[in-house]
GROMACS .gro file of C-alpha atoms in nm:
model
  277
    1UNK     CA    1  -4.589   4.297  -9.527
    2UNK     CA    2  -4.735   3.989  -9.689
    3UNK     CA    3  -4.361   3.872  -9.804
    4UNK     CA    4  -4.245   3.903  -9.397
    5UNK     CA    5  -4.539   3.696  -9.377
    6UNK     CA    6  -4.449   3.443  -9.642
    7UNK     CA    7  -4.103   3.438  -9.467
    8UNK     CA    8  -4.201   3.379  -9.087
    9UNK     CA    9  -4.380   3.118  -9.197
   10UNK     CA   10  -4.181   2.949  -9.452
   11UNK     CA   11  -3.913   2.959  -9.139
   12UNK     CA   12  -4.154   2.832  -8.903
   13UNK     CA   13  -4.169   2.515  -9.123
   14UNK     CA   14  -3.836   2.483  -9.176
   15UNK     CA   15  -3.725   2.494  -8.797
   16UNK     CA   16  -3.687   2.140  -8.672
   17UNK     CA   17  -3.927   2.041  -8.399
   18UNK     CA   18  -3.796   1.965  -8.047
   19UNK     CA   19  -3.778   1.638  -7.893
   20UNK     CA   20  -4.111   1.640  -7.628
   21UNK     CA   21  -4.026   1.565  -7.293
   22UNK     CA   22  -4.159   1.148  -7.341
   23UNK     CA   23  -3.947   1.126  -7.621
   24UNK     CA   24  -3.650   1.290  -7.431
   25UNK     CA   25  -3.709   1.062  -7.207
   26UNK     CA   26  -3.801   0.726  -7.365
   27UNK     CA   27  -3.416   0.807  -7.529
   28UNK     CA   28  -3.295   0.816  -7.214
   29UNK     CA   29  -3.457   0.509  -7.093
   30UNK     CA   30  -3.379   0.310  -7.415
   31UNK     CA   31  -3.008   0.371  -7.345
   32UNK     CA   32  -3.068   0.293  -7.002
   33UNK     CA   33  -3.100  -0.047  -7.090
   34UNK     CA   34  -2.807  -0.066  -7.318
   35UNK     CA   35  -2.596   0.126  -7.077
   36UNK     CA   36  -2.744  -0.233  -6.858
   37UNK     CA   37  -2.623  -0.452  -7.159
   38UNK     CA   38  -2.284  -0.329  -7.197
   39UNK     CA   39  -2.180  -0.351  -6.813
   40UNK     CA   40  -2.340  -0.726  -6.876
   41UNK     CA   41  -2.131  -0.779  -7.157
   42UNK     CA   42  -1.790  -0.728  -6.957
   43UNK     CA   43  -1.913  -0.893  -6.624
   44UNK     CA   44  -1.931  -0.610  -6.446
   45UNK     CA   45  -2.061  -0.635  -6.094
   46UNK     CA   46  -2.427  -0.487  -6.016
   47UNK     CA   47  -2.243  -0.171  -5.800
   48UNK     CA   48  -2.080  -0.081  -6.126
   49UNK     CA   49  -2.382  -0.061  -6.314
   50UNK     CA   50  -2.593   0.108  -6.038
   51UNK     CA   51  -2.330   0.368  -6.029
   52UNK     CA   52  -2.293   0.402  -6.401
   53UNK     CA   53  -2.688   0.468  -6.415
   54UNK     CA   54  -2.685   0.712  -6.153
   55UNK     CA   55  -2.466   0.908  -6.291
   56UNK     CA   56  -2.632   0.895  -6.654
   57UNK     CA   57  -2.927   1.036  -6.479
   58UNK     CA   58  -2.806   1.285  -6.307
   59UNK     CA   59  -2.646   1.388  -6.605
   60UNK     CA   60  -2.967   1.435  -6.782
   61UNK     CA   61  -3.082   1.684  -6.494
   62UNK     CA   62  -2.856   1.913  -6.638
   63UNK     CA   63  -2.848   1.852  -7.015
   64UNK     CA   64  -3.102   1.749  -7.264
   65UNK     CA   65  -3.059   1.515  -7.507
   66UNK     CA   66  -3.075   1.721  -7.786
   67UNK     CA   67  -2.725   1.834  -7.654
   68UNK     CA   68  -2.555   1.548  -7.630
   69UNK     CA   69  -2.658   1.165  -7.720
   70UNK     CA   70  -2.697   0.934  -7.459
   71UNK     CA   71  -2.527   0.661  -7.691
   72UNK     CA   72  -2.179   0.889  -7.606
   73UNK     CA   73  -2.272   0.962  -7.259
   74UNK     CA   74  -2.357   0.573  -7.149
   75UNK     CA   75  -2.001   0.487  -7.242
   76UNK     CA   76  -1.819   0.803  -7.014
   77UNK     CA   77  -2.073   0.678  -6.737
   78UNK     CA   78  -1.915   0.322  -6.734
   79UNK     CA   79  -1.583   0.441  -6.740
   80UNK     CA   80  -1.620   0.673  -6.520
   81UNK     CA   81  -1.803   0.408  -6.225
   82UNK     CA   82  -1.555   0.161  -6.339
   83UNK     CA   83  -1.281   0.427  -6.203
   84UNK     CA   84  -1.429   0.532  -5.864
   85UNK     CA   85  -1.542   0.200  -5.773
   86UNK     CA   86  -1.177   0.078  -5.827
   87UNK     CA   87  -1.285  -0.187  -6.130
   88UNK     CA   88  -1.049   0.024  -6.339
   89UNK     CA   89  -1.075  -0.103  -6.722
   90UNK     CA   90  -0.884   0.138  -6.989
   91UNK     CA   91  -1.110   0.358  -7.244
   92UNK     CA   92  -0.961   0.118  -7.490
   93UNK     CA   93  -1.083  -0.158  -7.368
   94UNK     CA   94  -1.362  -0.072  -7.317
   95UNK     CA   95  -1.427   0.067  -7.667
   96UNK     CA   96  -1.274  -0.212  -7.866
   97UNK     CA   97  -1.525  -0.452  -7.635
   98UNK     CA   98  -1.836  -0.274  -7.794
   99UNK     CA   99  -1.680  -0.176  -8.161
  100UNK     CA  100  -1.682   0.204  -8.035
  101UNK     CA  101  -1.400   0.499  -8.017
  102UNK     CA  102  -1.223   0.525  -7.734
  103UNK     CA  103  -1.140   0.901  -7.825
  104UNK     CA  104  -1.564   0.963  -7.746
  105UNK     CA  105  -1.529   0.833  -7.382
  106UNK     CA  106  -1.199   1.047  -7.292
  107UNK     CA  107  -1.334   1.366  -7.443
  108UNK     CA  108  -1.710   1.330  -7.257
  109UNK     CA  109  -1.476   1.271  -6.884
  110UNK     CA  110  -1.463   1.636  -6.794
  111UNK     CA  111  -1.816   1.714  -6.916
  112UNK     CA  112  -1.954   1.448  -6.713
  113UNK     CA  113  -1.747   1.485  -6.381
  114UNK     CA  114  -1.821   1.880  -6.377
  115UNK     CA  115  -2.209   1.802  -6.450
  116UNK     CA  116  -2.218   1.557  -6.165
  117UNK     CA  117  -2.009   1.820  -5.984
  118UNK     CA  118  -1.771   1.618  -5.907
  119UNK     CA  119  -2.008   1.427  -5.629
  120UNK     CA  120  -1.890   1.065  -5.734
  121UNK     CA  121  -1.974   0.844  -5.439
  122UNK     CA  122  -2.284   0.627  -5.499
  123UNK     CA  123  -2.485   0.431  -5.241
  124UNK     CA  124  -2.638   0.182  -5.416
  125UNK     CA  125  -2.962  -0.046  -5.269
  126UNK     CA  126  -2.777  -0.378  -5.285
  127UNK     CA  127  -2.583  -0.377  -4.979
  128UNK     CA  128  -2.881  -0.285  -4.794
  129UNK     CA  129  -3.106  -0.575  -4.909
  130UNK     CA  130  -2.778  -0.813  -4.782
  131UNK     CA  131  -2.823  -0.601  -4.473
  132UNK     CA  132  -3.189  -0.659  -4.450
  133UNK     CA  133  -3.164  -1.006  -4.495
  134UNK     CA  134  -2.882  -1.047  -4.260
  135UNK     CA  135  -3.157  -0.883  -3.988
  136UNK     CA  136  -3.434  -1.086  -4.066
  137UNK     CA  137  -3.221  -1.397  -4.026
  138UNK     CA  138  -3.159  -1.284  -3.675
  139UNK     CA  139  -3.514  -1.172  -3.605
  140UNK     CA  140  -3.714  -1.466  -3.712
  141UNK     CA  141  -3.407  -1.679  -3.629
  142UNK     CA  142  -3.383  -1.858  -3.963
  143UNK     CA  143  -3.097  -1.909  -4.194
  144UNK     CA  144  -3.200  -2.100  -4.433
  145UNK     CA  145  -3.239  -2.122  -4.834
  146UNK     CA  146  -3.602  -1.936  -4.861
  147UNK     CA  147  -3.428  -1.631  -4.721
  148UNK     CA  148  -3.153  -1.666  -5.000
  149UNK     CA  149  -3.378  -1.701  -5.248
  150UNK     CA  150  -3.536  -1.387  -5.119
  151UNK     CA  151  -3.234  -1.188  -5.146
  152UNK     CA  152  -3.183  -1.297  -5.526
  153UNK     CA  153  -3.514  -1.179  -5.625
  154UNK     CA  154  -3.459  -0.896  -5.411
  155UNK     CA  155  -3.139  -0.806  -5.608
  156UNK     CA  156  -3.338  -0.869  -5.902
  157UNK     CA  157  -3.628  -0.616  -5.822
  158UNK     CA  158  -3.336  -0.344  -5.740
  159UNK     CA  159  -3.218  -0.417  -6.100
  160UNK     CA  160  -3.569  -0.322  -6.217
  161UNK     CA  161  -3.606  -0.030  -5.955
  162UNK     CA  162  -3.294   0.109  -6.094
  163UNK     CA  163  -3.399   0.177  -6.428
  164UNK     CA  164  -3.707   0.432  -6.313
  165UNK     CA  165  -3.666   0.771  -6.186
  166UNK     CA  166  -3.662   0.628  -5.803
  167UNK     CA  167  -3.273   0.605  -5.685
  168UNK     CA  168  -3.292   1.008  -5.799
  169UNK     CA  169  -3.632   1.058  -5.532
  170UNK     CA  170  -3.542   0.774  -5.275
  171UNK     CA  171  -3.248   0.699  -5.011
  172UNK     CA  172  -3.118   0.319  -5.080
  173UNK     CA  173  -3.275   0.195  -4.769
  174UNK     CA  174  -3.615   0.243  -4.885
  175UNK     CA  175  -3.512   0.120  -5.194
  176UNK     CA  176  -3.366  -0.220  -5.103
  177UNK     CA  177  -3.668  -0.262  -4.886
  178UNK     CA  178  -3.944  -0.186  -5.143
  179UNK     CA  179  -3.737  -0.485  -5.363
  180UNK     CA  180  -3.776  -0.747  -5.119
  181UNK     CA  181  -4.104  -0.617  -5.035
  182UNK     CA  182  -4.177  -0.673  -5.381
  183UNK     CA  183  -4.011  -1.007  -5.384
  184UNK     CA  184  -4.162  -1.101  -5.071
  185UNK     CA  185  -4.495  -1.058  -5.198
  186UNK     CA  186  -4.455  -1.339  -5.463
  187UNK     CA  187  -4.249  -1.577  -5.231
  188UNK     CA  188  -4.452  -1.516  -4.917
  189UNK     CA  189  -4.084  -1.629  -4.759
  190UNK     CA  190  -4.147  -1.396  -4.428
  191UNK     CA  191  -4.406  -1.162  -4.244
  192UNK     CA  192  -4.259  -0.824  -4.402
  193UNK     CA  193  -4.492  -0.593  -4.213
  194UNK     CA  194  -4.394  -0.731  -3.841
  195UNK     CA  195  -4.065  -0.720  -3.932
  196UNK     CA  196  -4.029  -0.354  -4.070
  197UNK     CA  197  -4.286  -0.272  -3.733
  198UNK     CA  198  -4.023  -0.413  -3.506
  199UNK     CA  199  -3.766  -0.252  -3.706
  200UNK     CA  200  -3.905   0.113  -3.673
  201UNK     CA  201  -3.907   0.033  -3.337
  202UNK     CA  202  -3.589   0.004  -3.238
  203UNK     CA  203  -3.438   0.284  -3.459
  204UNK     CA  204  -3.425   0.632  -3.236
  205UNK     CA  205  -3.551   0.858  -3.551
  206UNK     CA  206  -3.883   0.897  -3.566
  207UNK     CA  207  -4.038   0.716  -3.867
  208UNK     CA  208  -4.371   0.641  -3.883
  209UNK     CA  209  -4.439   0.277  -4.049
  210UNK     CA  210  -4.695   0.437  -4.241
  211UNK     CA  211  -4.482   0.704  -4.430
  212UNK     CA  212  -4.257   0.406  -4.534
  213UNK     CA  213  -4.508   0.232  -4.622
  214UNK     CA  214  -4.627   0.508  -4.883
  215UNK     CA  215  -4.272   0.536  -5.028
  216UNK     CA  216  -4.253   0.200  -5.091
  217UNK     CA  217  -4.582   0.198  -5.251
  218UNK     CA  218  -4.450   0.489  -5.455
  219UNK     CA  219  -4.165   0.321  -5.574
  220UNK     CA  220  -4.324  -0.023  -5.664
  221UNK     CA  221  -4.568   0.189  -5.872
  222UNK     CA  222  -4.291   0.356  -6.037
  223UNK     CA  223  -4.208  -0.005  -6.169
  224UNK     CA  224  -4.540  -0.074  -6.198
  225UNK     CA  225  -4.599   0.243  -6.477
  226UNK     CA  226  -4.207   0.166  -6.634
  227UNK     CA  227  -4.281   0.163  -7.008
  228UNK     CA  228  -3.949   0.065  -7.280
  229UNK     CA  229  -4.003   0.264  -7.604
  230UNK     CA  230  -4.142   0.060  -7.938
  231UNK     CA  231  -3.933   0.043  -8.251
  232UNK     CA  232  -4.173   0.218  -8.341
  233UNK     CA  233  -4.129   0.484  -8.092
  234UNK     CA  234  -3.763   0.522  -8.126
  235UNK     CA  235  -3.779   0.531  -8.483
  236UNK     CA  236  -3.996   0.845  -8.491
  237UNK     CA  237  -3.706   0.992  -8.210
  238UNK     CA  238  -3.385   0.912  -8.351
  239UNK     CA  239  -3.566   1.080  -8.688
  240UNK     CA  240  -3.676   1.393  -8.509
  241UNK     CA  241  -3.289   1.397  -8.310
  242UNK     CA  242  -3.158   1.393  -8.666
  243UNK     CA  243  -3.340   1.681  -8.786
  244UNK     CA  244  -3.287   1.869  -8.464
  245UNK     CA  245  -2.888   1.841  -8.510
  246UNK     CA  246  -2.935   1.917  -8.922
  247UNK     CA  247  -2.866   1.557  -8.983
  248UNK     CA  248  -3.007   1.397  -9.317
  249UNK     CA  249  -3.027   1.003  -9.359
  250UNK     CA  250  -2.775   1.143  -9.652
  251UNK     CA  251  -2.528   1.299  -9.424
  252UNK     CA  252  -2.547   0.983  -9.216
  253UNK     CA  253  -2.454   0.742  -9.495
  254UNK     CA  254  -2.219   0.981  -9.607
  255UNK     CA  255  -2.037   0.992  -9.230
  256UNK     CA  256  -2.055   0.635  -9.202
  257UNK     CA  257  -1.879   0.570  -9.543
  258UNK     CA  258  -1.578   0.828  -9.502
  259UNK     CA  259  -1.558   0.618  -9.158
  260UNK     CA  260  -1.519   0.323  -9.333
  261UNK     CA  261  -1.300   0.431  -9.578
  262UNK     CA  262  -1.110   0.563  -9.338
  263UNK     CA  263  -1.077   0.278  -9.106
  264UNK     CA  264  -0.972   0.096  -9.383
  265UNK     CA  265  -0.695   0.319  -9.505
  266UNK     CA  266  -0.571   0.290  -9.104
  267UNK     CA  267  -0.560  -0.077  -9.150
  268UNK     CA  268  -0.391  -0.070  -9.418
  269UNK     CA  269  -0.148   0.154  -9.312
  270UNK     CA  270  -0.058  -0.077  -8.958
  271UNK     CA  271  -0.026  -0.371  -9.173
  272UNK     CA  272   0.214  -0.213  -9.418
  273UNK     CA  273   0.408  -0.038  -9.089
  274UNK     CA  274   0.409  -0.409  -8.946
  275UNK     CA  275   0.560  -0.566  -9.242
  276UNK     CA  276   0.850  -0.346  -9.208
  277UNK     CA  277   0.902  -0.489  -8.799
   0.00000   0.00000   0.00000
């Protein structure tokens, strides 16, 4: 009895911990930001990268990461969004841009399409806050540079909106208006609360300015409470990640220089098949 007790225990130390649910998801949010930083890298419009994040997040409401690393899934995302929203740029192109292999973002397609189930079309918040702006030009009868200013830093607020758990709780309406809410707020460019009073007036569904004004609220606080990972931080995860998948510093070293060595030896071999051209 006491050596089944020597041996639960000794295997209760030796099982790697989980990831807790902040560190699950300050991973998530740390490749959030480089999923941001690759679409930036190739010029990608701001629809492309709204898509791309959607669809990373709705990934994650079916997998952990502790299945499969964001780093992988970032990259299918793009290429994916790139795709529907008729931006097409190869798999290897888009690898070679960002020193990764192609082969990764072909083999994640299916797994991502049948966790999104396939639902592909995204609505992002930016064409609303042109449409918003568009109206307020006609209601206070203005057209002039404040009110372009206000859409930039409108567009810039969606940017940060994107990045918390809103466009998964909120429709892009409410979204685009919370932005230039938020923008408006530091400009002081218009009278936002007469305008979204005469605006709820004329629709014929029943929303009470109140209501909106709570889910804006909610999503400016979601900003508001948005907190990026330390070094630190992500340290202590990708360490705990490693020991979840039986991973060693070792092993990793060990990978990386068998891909080297490898990469070489492919190198070598296309200049040596070249020479013979």
């Amino acid at each position: 009895m006491k050596f089944v007790n020597i041996f639960l225990s000794a295997d209760k130390h030796s099982r790697p911990k989980a990831l807790s649910i902040e560190e699950e998801r300050f991973l998530r949010i740390f490749y959030e930001n480089k999923l941001r930083e690759v679409c930036g890298a190739f010029y990608f419009p701001h629809k492309i990268q709204a898509t791309a994040l959607i669809y990373f997040k709705r990934f994650y409401l079916q997998w952990s990461v502790m299945e499969h690393h964001p780093k992988d899934i970032i990259l299918t995302c793009i290429y994916t969004a790139c795709k529907i929203e008729e931006n097409h740029v190869s798999a290897e192109e888009l690898g070679k841009g960002i020193s990764q292999d192609h082969q990764v973002i072909l083999n994640n397609e299916m797994l991502v399409l049948q966790s999104l189930e396939f639902d592909l079309i995204v609505y992002a918040p930016y064409r609303s806050v042109e449409g918003f702006i568009n109206d307020m030009e006609d209601y206070f009868r203005e057209n002039d540079d404040q009110l372009q200013m206000l859409k930039e830093a409108g567009k810039a607020e969606v940017d940060r909106i994107m990045l918390t758990d809103a466009p998964l709780l909120f429709p892009p309406g409410q979204l685009a208006l919370a932005a230039l809410h938020q923008a408006n707020e530091m400009q002081r460019v218009v009278d936002f609360e007469r305008y979204l009073e005469n605006m709820l007036s004329h629709q014929s569904s029943f929303h009470p300015f109140q209501d909106l004004s709570d889910n804006m609220n909610a999503i400016e606080m979601l900003v508001r409470t948005y907190k990026f990972p330390s070094d630190k931080d992500m340290k202590n995860i990708n360490r705990k990640l490693k020991s979840c998948w039986g991973l060693s510093t070792n092993d990793d070293k060990k990978r990386e220089k068998k891909s080297k060595q490898k990469s070489r030896h492919s190198s070598a071999e296309a200049q040596n098949g070249s020479s013979f051209t």
